[in-house]
Short mmCIF file of C-alpha atoms in Angstrom, two decimals:
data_model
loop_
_atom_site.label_atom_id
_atom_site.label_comp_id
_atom_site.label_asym_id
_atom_site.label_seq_id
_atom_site.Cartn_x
_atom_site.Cartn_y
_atom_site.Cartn_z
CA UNK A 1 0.00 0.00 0.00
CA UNK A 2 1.24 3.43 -1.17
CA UNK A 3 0.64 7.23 0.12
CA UNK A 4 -2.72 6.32 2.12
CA UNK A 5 -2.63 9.62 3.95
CA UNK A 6 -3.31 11.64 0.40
CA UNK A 7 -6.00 9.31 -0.01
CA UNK A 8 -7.28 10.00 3.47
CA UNK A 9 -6.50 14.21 2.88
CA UNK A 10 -8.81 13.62 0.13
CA UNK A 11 -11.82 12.05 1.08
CA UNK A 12 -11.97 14.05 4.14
CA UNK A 13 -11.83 17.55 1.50
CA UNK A 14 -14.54 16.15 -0.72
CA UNK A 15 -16.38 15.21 2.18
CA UNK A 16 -16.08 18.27 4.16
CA UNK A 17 -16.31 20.86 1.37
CA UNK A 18 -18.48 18.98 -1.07
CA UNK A 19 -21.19 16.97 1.07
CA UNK A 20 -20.52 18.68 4.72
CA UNK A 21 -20.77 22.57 3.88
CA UNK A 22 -22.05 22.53 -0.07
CA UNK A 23 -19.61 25.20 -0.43
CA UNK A 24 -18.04 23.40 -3.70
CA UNK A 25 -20.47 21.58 -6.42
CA UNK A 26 -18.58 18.02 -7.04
CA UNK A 27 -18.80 19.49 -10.89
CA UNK A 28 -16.96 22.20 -9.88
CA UNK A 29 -13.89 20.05 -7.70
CA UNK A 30 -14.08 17.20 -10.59
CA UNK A 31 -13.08 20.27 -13.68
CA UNK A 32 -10.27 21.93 -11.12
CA UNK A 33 -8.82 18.48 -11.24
CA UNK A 34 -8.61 17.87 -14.80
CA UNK A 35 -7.41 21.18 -15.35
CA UNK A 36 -4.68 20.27 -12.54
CA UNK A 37 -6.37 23.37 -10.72
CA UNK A 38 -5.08 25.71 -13.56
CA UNK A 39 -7.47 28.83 -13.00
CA UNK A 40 -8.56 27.16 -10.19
CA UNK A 41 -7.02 28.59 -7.20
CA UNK A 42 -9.50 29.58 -4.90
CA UNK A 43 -10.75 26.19 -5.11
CA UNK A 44 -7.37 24.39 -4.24
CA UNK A 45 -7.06 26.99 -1.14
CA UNK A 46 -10.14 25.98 -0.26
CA UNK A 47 -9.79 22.29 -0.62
CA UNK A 48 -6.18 22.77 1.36
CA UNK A 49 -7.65 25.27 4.43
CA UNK A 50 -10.82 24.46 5.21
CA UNK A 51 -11.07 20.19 5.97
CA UNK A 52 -8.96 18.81 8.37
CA UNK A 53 -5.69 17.34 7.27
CA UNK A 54 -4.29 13.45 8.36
CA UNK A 55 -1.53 13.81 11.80
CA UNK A 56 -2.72 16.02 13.69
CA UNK A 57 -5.51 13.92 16.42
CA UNK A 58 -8.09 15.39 14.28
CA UNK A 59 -11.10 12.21 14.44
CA UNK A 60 -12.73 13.64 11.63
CA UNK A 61 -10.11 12.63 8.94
CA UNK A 62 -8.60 10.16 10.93
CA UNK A 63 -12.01 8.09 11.06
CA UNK A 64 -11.81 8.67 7.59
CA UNK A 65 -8.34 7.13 7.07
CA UNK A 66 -8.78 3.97 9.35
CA UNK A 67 -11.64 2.92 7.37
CA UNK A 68 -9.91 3.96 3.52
CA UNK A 69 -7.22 1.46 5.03
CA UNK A 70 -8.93 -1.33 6.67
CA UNK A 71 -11.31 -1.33 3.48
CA UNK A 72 -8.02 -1.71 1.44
CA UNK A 73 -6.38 -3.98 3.39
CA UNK A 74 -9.22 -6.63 3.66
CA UNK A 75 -10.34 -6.10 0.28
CA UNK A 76 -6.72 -7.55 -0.71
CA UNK A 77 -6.88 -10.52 1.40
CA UNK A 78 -9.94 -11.76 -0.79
CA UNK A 79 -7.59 -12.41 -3.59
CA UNK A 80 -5.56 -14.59 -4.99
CA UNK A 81 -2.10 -14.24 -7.19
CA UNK A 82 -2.71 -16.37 -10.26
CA UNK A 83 0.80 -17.11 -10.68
CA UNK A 84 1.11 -18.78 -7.62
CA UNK A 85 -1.91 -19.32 -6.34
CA UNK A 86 -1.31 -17.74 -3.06
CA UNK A 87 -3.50 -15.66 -0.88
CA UNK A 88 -1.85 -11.55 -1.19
CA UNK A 89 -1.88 -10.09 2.10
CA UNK A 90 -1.60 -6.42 2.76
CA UNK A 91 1.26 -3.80 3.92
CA UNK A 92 2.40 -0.11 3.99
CA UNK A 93 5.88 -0.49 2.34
CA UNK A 94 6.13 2.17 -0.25
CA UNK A 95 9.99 2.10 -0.21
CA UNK A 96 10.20 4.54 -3.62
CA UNK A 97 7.31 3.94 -5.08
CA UNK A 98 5.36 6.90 -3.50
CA UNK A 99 7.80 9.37 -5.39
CA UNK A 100 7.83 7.29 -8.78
CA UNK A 101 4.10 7.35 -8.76
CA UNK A 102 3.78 10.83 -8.10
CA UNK A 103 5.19 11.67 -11.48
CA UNK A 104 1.76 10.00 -12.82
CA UNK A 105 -0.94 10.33 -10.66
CA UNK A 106 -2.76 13.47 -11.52
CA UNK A 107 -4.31 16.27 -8.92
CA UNK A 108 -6.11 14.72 -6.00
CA UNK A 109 -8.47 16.79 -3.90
CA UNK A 110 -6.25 17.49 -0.82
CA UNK A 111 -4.89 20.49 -3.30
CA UNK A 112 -2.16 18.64 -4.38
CA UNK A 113 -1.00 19.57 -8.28
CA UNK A 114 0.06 16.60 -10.85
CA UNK A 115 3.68 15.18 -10.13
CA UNK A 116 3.98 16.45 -6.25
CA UNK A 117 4.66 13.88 -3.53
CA UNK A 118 2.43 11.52 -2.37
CA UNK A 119 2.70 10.30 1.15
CA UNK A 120 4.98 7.82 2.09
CA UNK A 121 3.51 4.68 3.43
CA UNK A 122 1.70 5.67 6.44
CA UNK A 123 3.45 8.92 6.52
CA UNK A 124 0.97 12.06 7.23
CA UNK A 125 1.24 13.72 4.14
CA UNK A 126 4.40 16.21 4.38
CA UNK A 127 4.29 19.39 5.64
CA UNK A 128 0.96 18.55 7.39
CA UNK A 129 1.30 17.32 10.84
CA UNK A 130 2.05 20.11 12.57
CA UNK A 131 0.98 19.72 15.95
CA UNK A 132 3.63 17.50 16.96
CA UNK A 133 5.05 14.18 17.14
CA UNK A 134 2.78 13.18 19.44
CA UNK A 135 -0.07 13.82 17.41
CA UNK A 136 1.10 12.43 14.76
CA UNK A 137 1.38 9.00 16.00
CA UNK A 138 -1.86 9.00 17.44
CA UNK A 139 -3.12 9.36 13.77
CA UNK A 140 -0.90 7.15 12.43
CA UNK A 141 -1.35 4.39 14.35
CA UNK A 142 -5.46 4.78 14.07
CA UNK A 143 -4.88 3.45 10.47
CA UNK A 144 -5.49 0.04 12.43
CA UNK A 145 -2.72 -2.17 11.52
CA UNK A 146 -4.10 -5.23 12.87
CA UNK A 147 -5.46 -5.72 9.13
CA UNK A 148 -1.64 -5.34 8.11
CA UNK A 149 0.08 -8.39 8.01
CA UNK A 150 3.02 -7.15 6.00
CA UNK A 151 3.78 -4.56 8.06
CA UNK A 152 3.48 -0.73 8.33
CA UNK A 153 6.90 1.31 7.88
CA UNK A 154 6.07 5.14 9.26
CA UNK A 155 9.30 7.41 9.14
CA UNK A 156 8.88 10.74 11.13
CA UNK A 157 11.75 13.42 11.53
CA UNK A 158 12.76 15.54 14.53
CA UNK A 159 14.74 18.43 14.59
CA UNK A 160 18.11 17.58 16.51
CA UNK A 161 17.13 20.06 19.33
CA UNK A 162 14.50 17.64 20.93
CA UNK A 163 16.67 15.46 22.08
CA UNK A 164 19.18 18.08 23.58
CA UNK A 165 19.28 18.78 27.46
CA UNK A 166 18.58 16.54 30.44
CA UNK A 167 16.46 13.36 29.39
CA UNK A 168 16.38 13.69 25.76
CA UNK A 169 16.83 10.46 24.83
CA UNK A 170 14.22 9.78 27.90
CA UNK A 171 11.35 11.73 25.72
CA UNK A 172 12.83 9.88 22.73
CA UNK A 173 12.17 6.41 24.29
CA UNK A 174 8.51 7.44 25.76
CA UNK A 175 7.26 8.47 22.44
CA UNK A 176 9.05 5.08 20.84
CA UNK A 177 7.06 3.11 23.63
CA UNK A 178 3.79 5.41 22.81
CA UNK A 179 4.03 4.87 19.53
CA UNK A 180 4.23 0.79 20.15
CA UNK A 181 1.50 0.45 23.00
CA UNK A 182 -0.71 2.36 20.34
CA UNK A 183 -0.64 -0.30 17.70
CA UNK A 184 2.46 0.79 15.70
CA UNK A 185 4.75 -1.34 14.40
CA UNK A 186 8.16 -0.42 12.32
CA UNK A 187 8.74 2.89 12.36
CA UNK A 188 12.12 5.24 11.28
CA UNK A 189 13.19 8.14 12.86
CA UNK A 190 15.50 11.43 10.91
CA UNK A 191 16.96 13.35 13.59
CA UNK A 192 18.18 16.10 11.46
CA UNK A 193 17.00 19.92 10.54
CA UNK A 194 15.95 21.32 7.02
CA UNK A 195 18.75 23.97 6.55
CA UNK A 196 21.37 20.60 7.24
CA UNK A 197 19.22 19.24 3.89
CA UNK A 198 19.17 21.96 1.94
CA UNK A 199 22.93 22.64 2.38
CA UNK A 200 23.27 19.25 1.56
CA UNK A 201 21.35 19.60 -1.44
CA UNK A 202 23.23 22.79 -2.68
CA UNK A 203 26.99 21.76 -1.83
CA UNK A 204 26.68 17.81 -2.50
CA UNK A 205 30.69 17.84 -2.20
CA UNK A 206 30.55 18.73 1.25
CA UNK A 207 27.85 16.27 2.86
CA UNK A 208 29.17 12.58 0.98
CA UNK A 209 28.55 11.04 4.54
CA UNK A 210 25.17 12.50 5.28
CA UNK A 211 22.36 9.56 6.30
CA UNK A 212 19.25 9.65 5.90
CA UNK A 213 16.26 7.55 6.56
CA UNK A 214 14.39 7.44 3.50
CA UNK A 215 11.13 5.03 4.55
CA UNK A 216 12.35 1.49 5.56
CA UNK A 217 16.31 1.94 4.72
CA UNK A 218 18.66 4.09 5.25
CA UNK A 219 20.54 6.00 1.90
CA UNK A 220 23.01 8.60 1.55
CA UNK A 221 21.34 12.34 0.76
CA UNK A 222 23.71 13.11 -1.66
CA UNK A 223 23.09 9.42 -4.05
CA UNK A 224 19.32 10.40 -4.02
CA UNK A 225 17.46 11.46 -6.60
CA UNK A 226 16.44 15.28 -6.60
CA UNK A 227 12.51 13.93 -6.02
CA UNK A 228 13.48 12.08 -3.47
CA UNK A 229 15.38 14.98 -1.74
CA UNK A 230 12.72 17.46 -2.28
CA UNK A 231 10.56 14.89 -0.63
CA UNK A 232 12.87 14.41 2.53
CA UNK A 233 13.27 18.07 2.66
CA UNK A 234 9.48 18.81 2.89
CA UNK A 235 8.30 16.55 5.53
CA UNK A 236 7.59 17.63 8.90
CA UNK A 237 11.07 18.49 10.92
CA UNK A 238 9.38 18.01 14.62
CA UNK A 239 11.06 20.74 17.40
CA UNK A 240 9.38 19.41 20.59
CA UNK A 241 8.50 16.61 22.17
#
C-alpha cells in the first residue's frame, strides 16, 4: 500500500467541502482536477484550508483514514495471485514507489498539483502534521494495523534540538514506547533539521557522509534522486516533544 494519507486528505476535502458545507459543487472540484487546478485557485485553497488534514488527532479525517485502510487492506486478502496461487496479504511499504508514482498520478483533492509527492507509506502527508510528534502518531497508528500483516513502515523526523538537554533520549524512548502500545509497528526516525538538507542539497561535495532515513532503509542524501530529496526536505522536521 502506497501514500494512504493523500488518499485520506482527500476524502476528508470532498467530504467536508463537497457533502458537509455545499460550499463546492462536485462538478466544480471534478473540472479543477482535470485542469490540474489551472485557473482554479481559490478552489485548491479551499480544498487545502478548510477540511482537516491526516496527523494532527483530528477524528474527523482520521475516522476517515482507518476505514480507507482497513477497506483496502481486507479487500486484498480476498484475492488470490494467479501465478502462484497464493492468498496476497496487505502492507504499507512504499519504499520509492510513492515518489515514482507521483510523477503520474494526476491532482487529488487534498490540493495537491500533478507530479507532487504523495505520502509515504503511512506517513501524514508532508508538511501537514504540525501539531507535533505526538499527534502524529496517534493518527498514524489509528490506520489500524491489525489488518496489516506485511507490516506498516512510518518514518517521522525531529529536529536535533528535541533530544538536547537533560532526558532527551528519555522523551525519545517514551514516544518510541507510545508509539508501540498504540498499535504501531516499524517505524524510522531522521533526527536532522531542514537547513542541514538543503545545504546538503546545494553543496553535495561537502555532505558525501550524510544519512538519511528514506522510509524502511537508510541511503546517503547526496546518491538520491532530486525527487526524493525534495521529498525528505518537505516533511515535517518536529522541534518538541
Amino acid at each position: 500500500g502506497c501514500s494512504i494519507s493523500t488518499l485520506a486528505d482527500s476524502v476528508a476535502a470532498v467530504k467536508k467541502n463537497v457533502f458537509d458545507d455545499r460550499l463546492l459543487p462536485m462538478k466544480d472540484l471534478v473540472a479543477a482536477l482535470k485542469a490540474d487546478f489551472a485557473g482554479c485557485e481559490p478552489i485548491r485553497q479551499m480544498l487545502i484550508n478548510r477540511a482537516p488534514k491526516f496527523g494532527n488527532d483530528d477524528d474527523y479525517v482520521d475516522a476517515i483514514g482507518r476505514e480507507l485502510s482497513r477497506f483496502w487492506s481486507e479487500e486484498v486478502g480476498r484475492h488470490v495471485s494467479p501465478e502462484t496461487g497464493r492468498r496476497y496479504t496487505a502492507g504499507y511499504l512504499s519504499w520509492n514507489y510513492f515518489i515514482s508514482f507521483a510523477e503520474h498520478t494526476a491532482a487529488t483533492p487534498d490540493g495537491r498539483h500533478k507530479g507532487e509527492h504523495l505520502s509515504n507509506a503511512v506517513a501524514p502527508v508532508q508538511g501537514r502534521d504540525m501539531l507535533g510528534p505526538t499527534a502524529a502518531i496517534k493518527s498514524v497508528t489509528r490506520y489500524g494495523f491489525d489488518v496489516n500483516p506485511r507490516g506498516a513502515s512510518y518514518t517521522i523526523t525531529l529536529n536535533p534540538s528535541v533530544l538536547e538537554g537533560e532526558g532527551g533520549l528519555e522523551r525519545l524512548a517514551a514516544l518510541l514506547r507510545a508509539y508501540e502500545e498504540l498499535g504501531g509497528t516499524s517505524i524510522q526516525i531522521n533526527v536532522i533539521d531542514k537547513e542541514t538538507l538543503l545545504a546538503a542539497q546545494a553543496e553535495p561535495e561537502k555532505y558525501s557522509n550524510l544519512l538519511v532515513r528514506v522510509t524502511g532503509y537508510n541511503a546517503y542524501f547526496v546518491s538520491l534522486g532530486r525527487g526524493m530529496q525534495d521529498e525528505i526536505i518537505a516533511r515535517t522536521s518536529h522541534g518538541k516533544l
